[in-house]
Short mmCIF file of C-alpha atoms in Angstrom, two decimals:
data_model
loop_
_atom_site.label_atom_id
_atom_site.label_comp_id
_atom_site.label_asym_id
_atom_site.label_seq_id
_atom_site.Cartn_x
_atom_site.Cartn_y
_atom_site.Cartn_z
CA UNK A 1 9.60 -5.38 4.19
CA UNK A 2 12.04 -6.11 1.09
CA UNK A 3 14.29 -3.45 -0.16
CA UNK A 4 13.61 -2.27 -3.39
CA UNK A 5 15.63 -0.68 -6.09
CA UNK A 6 15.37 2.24 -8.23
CA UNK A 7 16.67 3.27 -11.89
CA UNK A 8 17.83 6.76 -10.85
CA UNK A 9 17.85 7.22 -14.85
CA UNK A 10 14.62 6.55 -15.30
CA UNK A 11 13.17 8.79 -13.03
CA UNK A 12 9.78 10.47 -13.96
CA UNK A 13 9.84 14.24 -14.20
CA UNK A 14 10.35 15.90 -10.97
CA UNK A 15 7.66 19.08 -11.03
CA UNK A 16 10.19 22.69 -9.76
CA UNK A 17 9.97 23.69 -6.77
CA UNK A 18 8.26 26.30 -7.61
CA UNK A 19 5.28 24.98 -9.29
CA UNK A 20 5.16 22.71 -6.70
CA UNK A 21 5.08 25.70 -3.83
CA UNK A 22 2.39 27.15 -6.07
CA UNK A 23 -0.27 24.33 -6.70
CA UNK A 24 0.25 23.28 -2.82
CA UNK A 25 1.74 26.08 -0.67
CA UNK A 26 4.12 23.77 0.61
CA UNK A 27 7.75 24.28 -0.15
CA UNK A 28 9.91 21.33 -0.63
CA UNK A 29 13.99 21.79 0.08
CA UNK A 30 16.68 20.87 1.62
CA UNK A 31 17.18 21.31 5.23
CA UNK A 32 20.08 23.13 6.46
CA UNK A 33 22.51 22.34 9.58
CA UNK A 34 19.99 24.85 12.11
CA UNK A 35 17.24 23.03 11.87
CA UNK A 36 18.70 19.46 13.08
CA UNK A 37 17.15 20.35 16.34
CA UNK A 38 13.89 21.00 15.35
CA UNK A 39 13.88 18.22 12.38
CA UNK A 40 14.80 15.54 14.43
CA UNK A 41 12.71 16.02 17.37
CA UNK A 42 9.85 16.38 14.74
CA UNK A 43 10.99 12.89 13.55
CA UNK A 44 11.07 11.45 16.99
CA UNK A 45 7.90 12.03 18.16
CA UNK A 46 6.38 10.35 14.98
CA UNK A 47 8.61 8.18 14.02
CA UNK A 48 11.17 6.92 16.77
CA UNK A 49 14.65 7.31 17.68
CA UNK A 50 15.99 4.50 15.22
CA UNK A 51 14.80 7.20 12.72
CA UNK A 52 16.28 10.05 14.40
CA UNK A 53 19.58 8.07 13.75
CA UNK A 54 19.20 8.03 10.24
CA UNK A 55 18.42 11.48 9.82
CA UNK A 56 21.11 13.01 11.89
CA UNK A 57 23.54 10.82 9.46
CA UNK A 58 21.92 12.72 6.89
CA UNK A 59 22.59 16.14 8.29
CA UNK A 60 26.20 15.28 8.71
CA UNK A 61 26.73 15.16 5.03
CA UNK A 62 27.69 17.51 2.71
CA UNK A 63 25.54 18.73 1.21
CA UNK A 64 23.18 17.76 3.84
CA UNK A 65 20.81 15.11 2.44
CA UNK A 66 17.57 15.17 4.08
CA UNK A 67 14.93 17.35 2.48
CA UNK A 68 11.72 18.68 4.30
CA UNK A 69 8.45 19.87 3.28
CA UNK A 70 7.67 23.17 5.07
CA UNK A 71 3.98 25.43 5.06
CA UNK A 72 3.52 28.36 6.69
CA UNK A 73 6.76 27.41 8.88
CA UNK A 74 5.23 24.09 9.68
CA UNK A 75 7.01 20.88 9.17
CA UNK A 76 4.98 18.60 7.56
CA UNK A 77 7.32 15.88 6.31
CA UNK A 78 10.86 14.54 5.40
CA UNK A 79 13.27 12.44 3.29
CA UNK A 80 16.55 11.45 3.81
CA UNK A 81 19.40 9.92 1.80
CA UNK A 82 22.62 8.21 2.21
CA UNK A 83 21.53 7.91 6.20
CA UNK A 84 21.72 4.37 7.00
CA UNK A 85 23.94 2.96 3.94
CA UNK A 86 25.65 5.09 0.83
CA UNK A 87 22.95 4.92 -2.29
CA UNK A 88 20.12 4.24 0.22
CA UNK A 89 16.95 6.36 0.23
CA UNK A 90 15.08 7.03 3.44
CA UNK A 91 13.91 7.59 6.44
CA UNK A 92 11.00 9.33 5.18
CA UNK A 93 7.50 10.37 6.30
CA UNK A 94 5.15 12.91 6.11
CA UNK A 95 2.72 13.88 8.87
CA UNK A 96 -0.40 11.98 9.09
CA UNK A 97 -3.06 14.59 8.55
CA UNK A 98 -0.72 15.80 5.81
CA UNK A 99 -0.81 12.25 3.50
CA UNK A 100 -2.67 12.35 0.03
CA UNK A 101 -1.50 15.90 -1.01
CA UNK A 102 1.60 15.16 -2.92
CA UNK A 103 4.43 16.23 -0.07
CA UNK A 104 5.55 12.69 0.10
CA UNK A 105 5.58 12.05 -3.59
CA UNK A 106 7.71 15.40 -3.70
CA UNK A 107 10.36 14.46 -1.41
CA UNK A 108 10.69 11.23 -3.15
CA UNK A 109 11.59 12.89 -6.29
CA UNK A 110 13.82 15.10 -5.02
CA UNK A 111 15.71 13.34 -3.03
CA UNK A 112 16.06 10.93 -5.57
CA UNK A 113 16.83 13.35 -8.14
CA UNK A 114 19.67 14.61 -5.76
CA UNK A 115 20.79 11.33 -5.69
CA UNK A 116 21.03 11.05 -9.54
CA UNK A 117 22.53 14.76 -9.84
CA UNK A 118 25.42 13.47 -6.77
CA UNK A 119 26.19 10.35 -9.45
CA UNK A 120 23.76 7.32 -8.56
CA UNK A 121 22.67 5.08 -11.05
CA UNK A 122 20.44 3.26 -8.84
CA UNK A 123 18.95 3.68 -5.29
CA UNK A 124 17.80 0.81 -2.50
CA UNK A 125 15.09 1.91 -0.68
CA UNK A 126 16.15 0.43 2.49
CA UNK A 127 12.53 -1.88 3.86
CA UNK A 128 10.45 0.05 2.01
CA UNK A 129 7.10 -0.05 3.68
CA UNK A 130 4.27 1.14 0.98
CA UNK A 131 5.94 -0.68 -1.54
CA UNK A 132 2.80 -0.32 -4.01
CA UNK A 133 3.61 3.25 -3.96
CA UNK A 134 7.53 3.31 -5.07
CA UNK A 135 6.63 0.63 -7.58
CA UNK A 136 3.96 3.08 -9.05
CA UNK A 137 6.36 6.32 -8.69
CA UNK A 138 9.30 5.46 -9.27
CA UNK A 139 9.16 1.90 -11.03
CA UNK A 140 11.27 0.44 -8.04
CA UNK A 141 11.18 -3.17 -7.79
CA UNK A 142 11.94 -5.48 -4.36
CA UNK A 143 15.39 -7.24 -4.53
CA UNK A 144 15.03 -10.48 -4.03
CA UNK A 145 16.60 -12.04 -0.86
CA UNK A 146 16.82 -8.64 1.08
CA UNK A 147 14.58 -9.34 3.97
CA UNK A 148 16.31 -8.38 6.64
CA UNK A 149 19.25 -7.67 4.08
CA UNK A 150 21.45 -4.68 5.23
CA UNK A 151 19.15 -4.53 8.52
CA UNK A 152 20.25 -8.19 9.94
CA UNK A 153 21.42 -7.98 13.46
CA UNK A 154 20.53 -4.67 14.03
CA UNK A 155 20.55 -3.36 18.04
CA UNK A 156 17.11 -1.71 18.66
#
């Protein structure tokens, strides 16, 4: 999977919160230092540890950059930032049974947003898997040559 990259200054228009919490009853925002526990065990059992990684990197920042998508105190998804490089996007995923209802659209733009608001011009999105669906979101494009790229020689 190539990395792609993203013009944080062309960005579509990133719906509030708070329309977003009303069309979907999920509420989209960043996590907060308490929750590590619960976020990253969440993350391992669908995702892996090498994820895990990533997003306690996240939660060491400050601010901390990984933002979740919560509904009626469920997690249903997550997106993290500067985790496994500086100006890279992700880990992120949203829970199976969850997929088609916007969440992982909405963490996209916000972290990404975030991202733009912290001073980013651009943003690799570090082997980006669905690659049709950044391209359509966000306009990111692969980077040519990046296959392994930042990943080469990586202990698993």
């Amino acid at each position: 999977m190539p990395d792609m990259l993203v013009k944080l200054y062309e960005l579509p228009e990133v719906p509030s919160e708070a329309a977003f919490e009303a069309s979907s009853g999920v509420t989209v925002r960043r996590a907060i230092a308490p929750e590590k526990h619960v976020v990253t065990k969440w993350i391992g059992e669908r995702f892996g540890l090498g994820w895990v990684s990533e997003a306690e990197a996240a939660f060491a920042r400050t601010p901390v950059s990984c933002f979740i998508a919560v509904q009626d105190g469920k997690l249903l998804g997550f997106a993290c930032y500067d985790a496994t490089l500086r100006g890279f996007f992700g880990p992120t995923g949203v829970e199976e049974t969850e997929r088609g209802r916007g969440v992982g659209k909405m963490l996209l733009l916000r972290a990404l947003q975030s991202m733009r608001v912290e001073g980013y011009g651009y943003a690799i999105i570090g082997g980006a898997g669905p690659t049709e669906f950044y391209a359509k979101l966000v306009g990111a494009e692969p980077i040519a040559g990046s296959q392994p790229g930042a990943y080469r020689g990586m202990l698993k």
